[in-house]
Coordinates of C-alpha atoms in Angstrom, one line a residue:
Chain Y
X30 CA 110.6 145.2 131.4
X31 CA 106.2 145.8 132.0
X32 CA 106.1 147.8 128.4
X33 CA 108.1 145.3 126.2
X34 CA 106.7 142.1 127.8
X35 CA 103.6 144.0 127.2
X36 CA 104.1 144.7 123.4
X37 CA 106.0 140.7 123.1
X38 CA 101.9 139.5 124.2
X39 CA 101.3 142.3 121.4
X40 CA 101.6 140.3 119.2
X41 CA 102.6 137.1 120.1
X42 CA 98.9 137.0 120.1
X43 CA 98.8 137.9 116.9
X44 CA 101.5 135.7 115.7
X45 CA 99.5 132.3 117.5
X46 CA 97.0 133.3 113.7
X47 CA 99.9 132.5 112.7
X48 CA 100.7 129.8 114.3
X49 CA 97.0 128.4 114.1
X50 CA 97.3 127.8 110.5
X51 CA 100.7 126.0 111.4
X52 CA 98.6 123.7 114.0
X53 CA 96.6 123.2 110.3
X54 CA 99.4 121.7 108.0
X55 CA 101.9 120.1 110.9
X56 CA 99.7 118.9 113.5
X57 CA 96.2 118.1 112.2
X58 CA 97.1 117.1 108.3
X59 CA 100.6 115.7 109.0
X60 CA 101.8 118.1 105.9
X61 CA 105.2 119.6 106.7
X62 CA 104.3 122.7 104.6
X63 CA 107.2 125.8 103.8
X64 CA 104.9 128.3 102.2
X65 CA 104.0 130.1 105.8
X66 CA 107.4 131.5 104.8
X67 CA 106.3 132.7 101.9
X68 CA 102.4 133.4 102.5
X69 CA 103.3 135.4 105.2
X70 CA 104.8 137.9 103.7
X71 CA 102.2 137.9 100.3
X72 CA 99.6 138.8 103.9
X73 CA 101.2 141.7 105.0
X74 CA 102.0 142.7 101.7
X75 CA 98.8 142.5 100.0
X76 CA 97.3 144.7 103.1
X77 CA 100.4 147.4 103.0
X78 CA 99.7 148.0 99.1
X79 CA 95.0 147.4 99.2
X80 CA 95.8 150.3 102.6
X81 CA 98.3 152.6 100.8
X82 CA 96.2 152.4 98.2
X83 CA 92.8 154.1 100.3
X84 CA 91.6 150.2 100.9
X85 CA 88.9 150.0 104.1
X86 CA 92.3 148.4 106.4
X87 CA 89.5 146.3 107.6
X88 CA 88.8 144.9 103.8
X89 CA 92.7 144.8 103.7
X90 CA 93.5 142.1 106.4
X91 CA 90.6 140.6 104.8
X92 CA 92.5 140.9 101.3
X93 CA 95.4 139.5 103.3
X94 CA 94.0 136.6 104.6
X95 CA 92.5 135.9 100.3
X96 CA 95.6 136.0 99.4
X97 CA 97.2 133.4 100.9
X98 CA 94.3 131.1 101.3
X99 CA 95.2 131.2 97.0
X100 CA 98.9 131.1 98.3
X101 CA 97.4 127.8 100.1
X102 CA 95.7 125.9 97.4
X103 CA 98.4 126.5 95.2
X104 CA 100.7 124.5 96.8
X105 CA 98.0 121.3 97.9
X106 CA 97.5 121.8 94.2
X107 CA 101.4 120.0 93.5
X108 CA 101.6 117.7 96.5
X109 CA 98.3 116.5 95.6
X110 CA 97.4 117.1 91.9
X111 CA 101.3 117.2 91.1
X112 CA 102.3 114.4 93.5
X113 CA 105.1 116.7 94.4
X114 CA 106.6 115.1 98.0
X115 CA 104.3 118.0 100.2
X116 CA 108.2 119.7 101.8
X117 CA 109.8 119.9 98.2
X118 CA 105.7 122.0 97.7
X119 CA 105.8 124.6 100.3
X120 CA 109.4 124.5 99.4
X121 CA 108.7 125.5 95.9
X122 CA 105.5 127.9 96.6
X123 CA 107.5 129.5 99.1
X124 CA 110.7 130.2 96.3
X125 CA 107.4 131.4 93.7
X126 CA 106.6 133.6 96.4
X127 CA 108.8 136.2 97.4
X128 CA 109.4 136.9 93.6
X129 CA 105.2 137.9 93.8
X130 CA 106.0 139.4 96.9
X131 CA 108.5 141.7 95.3
X132 CA 106.5 142.3 92.4
X133 CA 103.4 143.5 95.3
X134 CA 105.7 145.2 97.1
X135 CA 107.2 147.0 94.3
X136 CA 109.9 147.9 96.8
X137 CA 112.0 145.7 98.8
X138 CA 110.3 147.8 101.7
X139 CA 107.0 149.1 101.9
X140 CA 105.9 152.1 105.0
X141 CA 103.1 152.8 106.4
X142 CA 103.6 154.8 108.5
X143 CA 101.4 158.0 106.8
X144 CA 98.7 155.4 106.5
X145 CA 95.8 154.6 109.0
X146 CA 95.9 151.4 109.9
X147 CA 93.3 148.3 111.8
X148 CA 95.1 149.8 114.9
X149 CA 94.6 153.6 114.7
X150 CA 91.5 153.3 113.6
X151 CA 90.5 150.8 116.1
X152 CA 92.2 153.5 119.0
X153 CA 90.0 156.1 117.9
X154 CA 87.0 153.4 118.9
X155 CA 88.3 152.3 121.7
X156 CA 87.3 154.3 124.7
X157 CA 90.4 156.0 126.8
X158 CA 88.9 155.4 129.9
X159 CA 89.7 151.9 129.8
X160 CA 92.7 152.4 129.4
X161 CA 93.1 155.4 132.2
X162 CA 91.0 152.6 134.3
X163 CA 93.2 149.3 133.5
X164 CA 96.4 152.1 133.8
X165 CA 96.0 153.1 137.1
X166 CA 94.7 150.0 138.4
X167 CA 98.4 148.9 137.5
X168 CA 99.7 151.9 139.3
X169 CA 98.7 150.6 142.5
X170 CA 101.0 148.0 142.1
X171 CA 104.2 150.8 141.3
X172 CA 104.1 149.8 137.8
X173 CA 105.4 153.0 136.2
X174 CA 106.2 153.1 132.7
X175 CA 102.2 151.9 131.5
X176 CA 100.8 151.4 128.0
X177 CA 99.9 153.5 125.3
X178 CA 96.5 152.0 124.8
X179 CA 94.7 148.3 125.4
X180 CA 93.6 148.9 122.5
X181 CA 96.0 146.3 120.8
X182 CA 96.1 143.8 123.1
X183 CA 92.3 142.9 124.6
X184 CA 90.2 143.3 120.9
X185 CA 92.9 141.0 119.2
X186 CA 93.2 139.2 122.3
X187 CA 88.9 138.6 121.2
X188 CA 89.8 138.2 117.6
X189 CA 92.3 135.6 118.0
X190 CA 89.7 133.6 120.8
X191 CA 87.2 133.6 117.9
X192 CA 89.2 132.3 115.0
X193 CA 90.5 129.8 117.5
X194 CA 86.3 128.6 118.4
X195 CA 85.5 127.9 114.6
X196 CA 89.3 126.4 113.7
X197 CA 87.7 124.2 117.4
X198 CA 84.2 123.6 116.1
X199 CA 85.5 123.3 112.5
X200 CA 87.8 120.3 113.0
X201 CA 85.2 118.4 114.5
X202 CA 82.6 119.0 111.1
X203 CA 81.9 116.3 109.5
X204 CA 84.9 118.2 107.5
X205 CA 87.1 118.3 110.0
X206 CA 87.0 115.4 111.0
X207 CA 87.8 113.5 106.9
X208 CA 90.6 116.4 107.4
X209 CA 91.6 115.0 110.7
X210 CA 91.5 111.6 109.6
X211 CA 94.0 112.6 106.6
X212 CA 96.9 113.0 109.0
X213 CA 96.0 110.4 110.7
X214 CA 94.9 107.7 108.4
X215 CA 94.7 108.6 104.8
X216 CA 94.0 105.6 103.3
X217 CA 91.1 104.8 106.3
X218 CA 88.7 108.1 105.3
X219 CA 89.6 107.3 101.7
X220 CA 87.6 104.3 102.6
X221 CA 85.1 105.6 103.8
X222 CA 84.6 108.4 100.6
X223 CA 86.3 111.4 101.0
X224 CA 88.0 113.3 98.8
X225 CA 91.9 113.0 100.6
X226 CA 92.7 115.2 97.2
X227 CA 89.9 117.8 98.0
X228 CA 90.0 117.6 101.9
X229 CA 94.2 118.7 101.8
X230 CA 93.8 121.2 99.1
X231 CA 91.5 122.9 101.8
X232 CA 93.3 122.7 105.1
X233 CA 95.9 123.5 103.4
X234 CA 94.5 126.9 102.1
X235 CA 92.8 127.6 105.1
X236 CA 96.1 127.1 107.1
X237 CA 97.8 129.4 104.1
X238 CA 95.3 131.8 105.2
X239 CA 95.8 132.3 108.4
X240 CA 99.4 132.5 108.7
X241 CA 98.7 135.5 105.5
X242 CA 95.7 137.7 108.2
X243 CA 98.6 137.5 110.7
X244 CA 100.6 138.3 108.1
X245 CA 98.3 141.4 107.4
X246 CA 98.2 142.5 110.7
X247 CA 102.2 142.4 111.7
X248 CA 102.7 144.7 108.9
X249 CA 99.9 146.9 110.2
X250 CA 101.2 147.0 113.9
X251 CA 105.2 147.1 112.6
X252 CA 104.5 150.0 110.1
X253 CA 105.4 148.5 107.6
X254 CA 105.9 146.1 105.0
X255 CA 109.3 143.7 104.2
X256 CA 110.3 141.3 101.9
X257 CA 112.5 139.4 104.4
X258 CA 109.6 139.3 107.3
X259 CA 108.8 135.7 106.8
X260 CA 113.0 134.3 106.8
X261 CA 111.7 131.9 109.3
X262 CA 108.3 132.7 110.0
X263 CA 107.5 128.3 109.7
X264 CA 110.1 127.9 112.9
X265 CA 108.3 130.2 115.0
X266 CA 105.2 128.9 114.5
X267 CA 107.0 125.2 114.7
X268 CA 108.0 127.0 117.8
X269 CA 104.8 128.8 119.1
X270 CA 102.8 124.8 118.4
X271 CA 105.4 123.0 119.9
X272 CA 105.7 124.5 123.7
X273 CA 102.2 125.1 123.4
X274 CA 101.7 121.6 123.2
X275 CA 104.6 120.7 125.9
X276 CA 103.3 123.0 128.4
X277 CA 99.2 122.7 127.8
X278 CA 99.2 119.4 126.6
X279 CA 97.4 118.1 123.2
X280 CA 94.1 116.2 125.0
X281 CA 91.6 117.1 123.0
X282 CA 91.7 119.6 120.1
X283 CA 89.8 122.9 122.7
X284 CA 92.7 121.9 124.1
X285 CA 96.1 122.1 122.1
X286 CA 94.7 125.4 119.8
X287 CA 94.3 127.1 123.0
X288 CA 98.4 125.0 123.9
X289 CA 99.5 126.8 120.2
X290 CA 98.0 129.9 121.5
X291 CA 99.5 130.4 124.2
X292 CA 102.9 128.5 122.9
X293 CA 103.2 131.7 120.8
X294 CA 102.8 133.8 123.0
X295 CA 105.3 133.2 125.7
X296 CA 107.5 132.2 122.7
X297 CA 107.9 135.9 122.7
X298 CA 108.2 136.6 125.4
X299 CA 111.6 134.6 125.5
X300 CA 112.3 135.9 122.1
X301 CA 112.5 139.4 124.6
X302 CA 113.8 138.2 127.5
X303 CA 116.7 137.0 126.0
X304 CA 117.3 140.1 123.4
X305 CA 117.3 142.0 127.0
X306 CA 121.0 139.6 127.4
X307 CA 123.4 143.1 126.2
X308 CA 125.5 139.4 124.3
X309 CA 122.0 138.5 121.8
X310 CA 121.7 141.3 118.5
X311 CA 118.7 141.2 116.7
X312 CA 119.7 138.9 114.1
X313 CA 120.5 136.6 116.7
X314 CA 116.6 135.7 117.0
X315 CA 116.6 133.4 114.7
X316 CA 119.4 131.6 116.3
X317 CA 117.4 132.0 119.6
X318 CA 114.3 130.7 117.9
X319 CA 116.1 127.6 116.5
X320 CA 117.6 126.3 119.4
X321 CA 114.4 126.8 121.5
X322 CA 112.8 124.7 118.7
X323 CA 115.7 122.0 119.0
X324 CA 115.5 121.9 122.2
X325 CA 111.9 121.8 123.0
X326 CA 111.7 118.7 120.7
X327 CA 115.1 117.1 122.0
X328 CA 114.3 117.7 125.9
X329 CA 111.1 116.2 126.4
X330 CA 112.5 112.3 125.7
X331 CA 115.8 112.5 127.2
X332 CA 113.9 114.2 130.1
X333 CA 112.0 109.5 129.7
X334 CA 115.3 108.0 129.2
X335 CA 116.4 109.8 131.9
X336 CA 114.1 108.8 134.5
X337 CA 113.6 105.5 132.6
X338 CA 117.2 104.8 133.9
X339 CA 117.3 106.0 136.8
X340 CA 113.8 103.8 137.2
X341 CA 115.9 101.1 136.8
X342 CA 118.7 101.7 138.3
X343 CA 116.4 101.5 141.7
X344 CA 114.8 98.6 141.2
X345 CA 118.0 97.1 140.8
X346 CA 119.5 98.4 143.6
X347 CA 116.7 97.6 145.8
X348 CA 116.4 93.6 144.5
X349 CA 120.5 93.9 145.8
X350 CA 119.4 95.1 149.5
X351 CA 117.1 92.0 149.1
X352 CA 119.7 89.3 148.0
X353 CA 122.0 90.7 150.9
X354 CA 119.4 91.0 153.3
X355 CA 118.2 87.4 152.8
X356 CA 121.4 86.6 152.7
Chain A
X20 CA 74.7 93.0 92.8
X21 CA 78.2 92.9 91.3
X22 CA 79.4 91.9 88.2
X23 CA 82.9 91.6 87.2
X24 CA 83.8 90.9 83.4
X25 CA 86.9 90.3 81.8
X26 CA 89.2 91.3 84.1
X27 CA 92.9 91.3 83.5
X28 CA 95.8 93.2 84.5
X29 CA 99.6 92.6 83.6
X30 CA 102.4 93.9 86.0
X31 CA 105.7 95.4 84.1
X32 CA 104.6 95.1 81.2
X33 CA 106.8 94.5 78.7
X34 CA 110.0 93.6 81.4
X35 CA 111.6 91.2 82.6
X36 CA 108.9 91.1 85.8
X37 CA 105.8 91.4 83.6
X38 CA 103.1 89.4 85.3
X39 CA 99.8 88.5 84.5
X40 CA 97.6 89.4 88.1
X41 CA 94.8 88.7 86.9
X42 CA 93.7 86.4 83.2
X43 CA 90.3 87.5 82.1
X44 CA 88.6 87.0 85.5
X45 CA 85.1 87.0 85.7
X46 CA 82.8 86.5 88.5
X47 CA 79.0 87.7 89.6
X48 CA 77.6 88.4 92.8
X49 CA 73.9 88.5 93.4
X50 CA 72.7 90.0 97.1
X51 CA 72.8 88.4 100.2
X52 CA 76.2 86.4 98.1
X53 CA 79.1 85.4 100.7
X54 CA 81.9 84.5 98.2
X55 CA 84.9 82.4 99.8
X56 CA 88.4 83.0 97.8
X57 CA 91.5 81.1 98.4
X58 CA 94.8 80.2 96.3
X59 CA 98.6 80.5 97.7
X60 CA 100.1 83.8 97.7
X61 CA 100.4 85.3 94.2
X62 CA 96.7 83.9 92.5
X63 CA 95.7 87.6 92.5
X64 CA 93.6 87.9 95.5
X65 CA 94.5 91.6 96.6
X66 CA 94.7 92.0 93.5
X67 CA 91.2 91.3 91.9
X68 CA 89.8 93.4 95.8
X69 CA 91.3 96.0 94.8
X70 CA 90.1 96.0 91.2
X71 CA 86.7 96.1 93.0
X72 CA 87.5 98.5 95.5
X73 CA 89.0 100.7 92.2
X74 CA 92.1 101.2 93.7
X75 CA 93.6 99.6 90.3
X76 CA 92.9 99.8 87.3
X77 CA 92.2 97.3 84.8
X78 CA 93.7 97.1 81.9
X79 CA 90.4 95.3 80.7
X80 CA 87.9 94.9 81.4
X81 CA 84.6 96.1 83.5
X82 CA 83.1 97.0 86.8
X83 CA 79.4 96.9 87.4
X84 CA 77.6 97.5 90.7
X85 CA 74.2 97.0 90.4
X86 CA 74.0 97.5 86.4
X87 CA 75.7 100.3 87.3
X88 CA 79.4 100.7 85.8
X89 CA 81.6 102.2 88.0
X90 CA 85.2 101.5 86.6
X91 CA 86.0 105.0 85.5
X92 CA 85.0 106.1 89.3
X93 CA 88.3 106.7 91.8
X94 CA 88.0 104.9 94.9
X95 CA 86.9 108.3 96.8
X96 CA 84.2 107.2 94.7
X97 CA 83.1 104.1 94.6
X98 CA 83.5 103.6 98.1
X99 CA 80.2 104.7 98.2
X100 CA 79.5 100.9 97.1
X101 CA 82.3 99.5 98.6
X102 CA 82.7 99.1 102.1
X103 CA 86.4 97.2 102.8
X104 CA 88.1 95.7 105.6
X105 CA 91.5 94.6 105.5
X106 CA 94.5 92.0 106.9
X107 CA 95.6 94.9 109.3
X108 CA 93.7 95.8 112.1
X109 CA 95.0 99.5 112.3
X110 CA 94.2 100.2 108.5
X111 CA 90.3 100.8 109.1
X112 CA 90.2 103.0 111.7
X113 CA 92.0 106.5 112.7
X114 CA 94.1 105.7 116.3
X115 CA 94.3 109.1 117.7
X116 CA 91.0 110.3 116.8
X117 CA 87.8 109.2 119.5
X118 CA 85.6 105.7 119.2
X119 CA 83.0 108.1 118.7
X120 CA 84.2 110.5 115.8
X121 CA 85.1 107.1 114.5
X122 CA 81.6 106.3 114.0
X123 CA 80.8 109.6 112.5
X124 CA 83.4 109.6 109.4
X125 CA 81.8 106.0 108.5
X126 CA 78.3 107.0 109.2
X127 CA 79.1 109.9 106.3
X128 CA 80.5 108.0 104.1
X129 CA 77.3 107.5 102.0
X130 CA 76.4 111.4 102.4
X131 CA 77.4 114.8 101.4
X132 CA 79.8 115.6 104.4
X133 CA 78.8 119.3 105.7
X134 CA 79.9 122.0 108.4
X135 CA 77.7 120.6 111.0
X136 CA 79.1 118.5 113.9
X137 CA 80.2 115.2 113.3
X138 CA 79.2 113.3 116.8
X139 CA 75.6 115.2 117.6
X140 CA 73.4 113.5 120.8
X141 CA 71.0 111.7 118.8
X142 CA 74.0 110.7 116.3
X143 CA 75.6 109.1 119.3
X144 CA 72.5 107.0 121.2
X145 CA 72.9 105.6 118.1
X146 CA 76.3 105.0 117.6
X147 CA 76.2 103.3 121.0
X148 CA 73.4 101.3 120.4
X149 CA 74.9 99.8 117.6
X150 CA 78.4 99.3 120.0
X151 CA 76.1 97.7 121.9
X152 CA 75.8 94.7 119.1
X153 CA 79.4 93.8 119.6
X154 CA 79.2 93.5 122.8
X155 CA 82.4 94.8 123.4
X156 CA 82.2 97.2 126.3
X157 CA 82.7 99.4 123.5
X158 CA 79.4 101.4 124.1
X159 CA 81.1 102.5 127.6
X160 CA 84.1 104.1 126.3
X161 CA 83.3 106.6 123.3
X162 CA 84.9 109.0 124.0
X163 CA 88.5 107.2 124.0
X164 CA 91.2 107.2 121.5
X165 CA 91.0 104.3 119.0
X166 CA 94.3 103.5 119.2
X167 CA 94.0 102.7 123.3
X168 CA 92.2 99.5 121.5
X169 CA 93.4 95.9 120.6
X170 CA 94.0 94.5 117.7
X171 CA 90.7 92.5 118.1
X172 CA 88.9 95.7 119.3
X173 CA 89.8 97.7 116.9
X174 CA 89.2 95.5 113.7
X175 CA 85.7 94.6 115.3
X176 CA 85.5 98.6 115.0
X177 CA 86.3 98.4 111.4
X178 CA 83.9 95.8 110.2
X179 CA 81.1 98.1 112.3
X180 CA 82.6 100.5 110.3
X181 CA 82.0 99.9 107.2
X182 CA 79.3 97.6 107.4
X183 CA 76.7 100.3 109.0
X184 CA 75.6 102.7 106.3
X185 CA 75.0 99.2 104.2
X186 CA 77.0 99.4 101.8
X187 CA 76.4 97.3 97.9
X188 CA 79.5 95.1 98.4
X189 CA 81.5 94.6 101.3
X190 CA 85.4 93.3 100.9
X191 CA 87.4 90.9 103.4
X192 CA 90.9 91.1 102.7
X193 CA 92.3 87.6 104.9
X194 CA 90.5 90.7 108.0
X195 CA 90.9 88.6 110.6
X196 CA 94.7 86.8 109.7
X197 CA 96.0 89.0 112.1
X198 CA 94.1 88.1 115.0
X199 CA 94.4 85.6 117.6
X200 CA 92.5 82.4 116.8
X201 CA 90.4 83.9 120.2
X202 CA 90.0 87.2 118.2
X203 CA 89.6 85.7 115.2
X204 CA 87.2 83.6 115.9
X205 CA 85.0 87.0 117.3
X206 CA 85.1 88.8 114.2
X207 CA 84.5 86.0 112.4
X208 CA 81.4 85.3 114.4
X209 CA 80.8 88.7 114.1
X210 CA 81.5 88.9 110.2
X211 CA 78.5 85.9 110.0
X212 CA 75.9 88.1 111.7
X213 CA 77.0 91.3 110.0
X214 CA 76.5 89.6 106.3
X215 CA 73.1 88.0 107.6
X216 CA 70.9 91.2 108.9
X217 CA 72.1 92.5 106.1
X218 CA 72.0 90.3 103.7
X219 CA 75.0 92.4 100.7
X220 CA 77.0 89.9 98.5
X221 CA 80.0 89.8 100.0
X222 CA 84.1 89.0 99.2
X223 CA 86.4 87.7 101.9
X224 CA 89.8 86.4 101.1
X225 CA 91.5 84.0 103.8
X226 CA 94.0 81.7 103.6
X227 CA 92.3 79.2 106.0
X228 CA 91.1 77.3 103.7
X229 CA 88.7 75.5 107.2
X230 CA 87.3 78.9 107.5
X231 CA 86.6 79.2 103.1
X232 CA 84.6 76.2 103.9
X233 CA 82.6 77.3 107.1
X234 CA 82.1 80.2 106.2
X235 CA 79.2 81.7 103.0
X236 CA 77.7 80.2 100.4
X237 CA 80.1 80.2 97.5
X238 CA 83.6 79.5 97.4
X239 CA 86.2 80.2 94.4
X240 CA 90.2 79.4 93.8
X241 CA 92.1 81.3 92.0
X242 CA 95.6 80.7 90.6
X243 CA 98.0 82.8 88.5
X244 CA 95.8 84.8 88.1
X245 CA 92.6 82.9 87.0
X246 CA 89.0 81.8 89.2
X247 CA 90.5 77.6 87.7
X248 CA 87.4 76.0 90.4
X249 CA 84.1 77.5 91.9
X250 CA 81.5 75.8 94.6
X251 CA 78.9 76.9 95.7
X252 CA 74.9 75.7 97.6
X253 CA 74.9 72.4 98.3
X254 CA 78.2 71.8 96.5
X255 CA 80.4 73.7 98.7
X256 CA 78.8 72.5 102.1
X257 CA 80.1 69.0 101.1
X258 CA 83.2 70.8 100.5
X259 CA 86.2 69.4 103.3
X260 CA 90.0 70.4 103.2
X261 CA 91.4 67.7 101.7
X262 CA 89.2 67.5 98.1
X263 CA 90.3 71.4 97.7
X264 CA 93.8 70.1 97.8
X265 CA 92.8 67.1 96.3
X266 CA 90.9 69.6 93.5
X267 CA 94.0 72.2 92.8
X268 CA 96.5 68.9 92.6
X269 CA 94.2 67.9 89.7
X270 CA 93.2 71.3 88.0
X271 CA 96.8 72.1 88.3
X272 CA 99.9 68.7 88.3
X273 CA 101.5 70.2 91.4
X274 CA 100.3 70.6 94.9
X275 CA 99.3 73.2 96.5
X276 CA 102.4 75.7 97.9
X277 CA 101.7 77.4 101.0
X278 CA 102.0 76.0 104.3
X279 CA 99.8 78.5 105.3
X280 CA 96.2 77.1 103.6
X281 CA 96.7 73.8 105.8
X282 CA 98.0 75.4 108.8
X283 CA 96.0 78.8 109.7

């Protein structure tokens, strides 16, 4: 149990980078960008291909991010200059990327098992003493099966938090404020002499850069890149954003981005828990995800209506009581 | 400062819906000019505003600001010189962002937006001073979301945001029409103050003839895409609402067909 939860948190933190990307488009720009399903795989494919061709894993990971940035730029161009509807622009890019990803991979699946990934290199630098220390601490609580290394978790947490902090900073800069205003009141920010087209393109590009970076890391964590690994990624990202916002709130930008990271980790934990039931199979994951998103979207509204109803009934009853007493 | 030359624009040309929105409009504003624009619905007032702001591209004609041709500049480039307040109080501000963030965006209007903080300590101090001039207590609510403000407060903020980077031209598009009388009066007062303080060239569309007479040093009346009547200086001061209605009837030979004008 602990070991599977540990794995969930580990991958959740990497998926959080993708969720931050989705947050940038869905929430900040108010641009429902479906490119994500494709650009996630593009990131994975570019990283895998680069590593197999002897590129240092860290460079390969950065290349993955750049590939996503380019894909996002195209979606942004399609939407702003081509005046294509946002949803359709994303779907078109997603479809086009499927073929491009297959070309990059050269085959449906590319294995990295024989290659040294960024995480293998990390393991070499990471001191075993720290693992021993943390594991012996957990041993006190009677846990027996312990993770082989804490390095991935801690370093990735650090990387994700740094990306979060950069995002927070960026959204408070003059450029970032203008990008946020596009999602809030496009007409106004245009009348304040901001080039909304270019800013939208930048936002969608950055978003997909993060998504592809996450894809590149997930490929290295799992040891493979597969052309189908991005299916439903947008829903997973959305699930993370919505769960996080519901649990942690969105009062400030820093709070909202933290919520997104938390949401991504919790989403992974929910899926891991769900898969522990024998009833569910791995293939059911997409269905579970969709149901989680539906619940997270609908339940707050139902709860609110219920509360309103209850309040009204109570008020009415109190009034009736009063009338009775007077009468 | 602002020169509008021979502007014509026809919508849906060649179809049954063909409509001449502007017909050879010529208008010239000096620095400090405050021109009120009246006219019935469909007279072309808003179209004229949109052409000056760069939202619409005319079929024929030219727009010059400070002697420079700006007709080819897209709206976002032209808004460096042209500030605009809309009728809808929601249009000029970003509701889910704070007051100080909104002001910071307005502050970046005539500069290149950079990757430095939009709201800094020194800017916050400056924003506070500007907000104090509104006398609405907004200076104590810098981190409140603009969506929490009332329509009047939002419109006052819009007006401040539009003017505090000193644009050359100020366009006011019935900016008090959606407010209740007392708030409208407040915004009108602020407008008067801002326009005289900054000495901009201002063009204000209004449906309220009395307001058109009270404000500004020039008045133009539009109908069917043309400027049909102009008054300025001492002539304008002597005008009354009755004169304007009478004038319209004399020129057009028909009744002014907009109740809102008289009642508003």
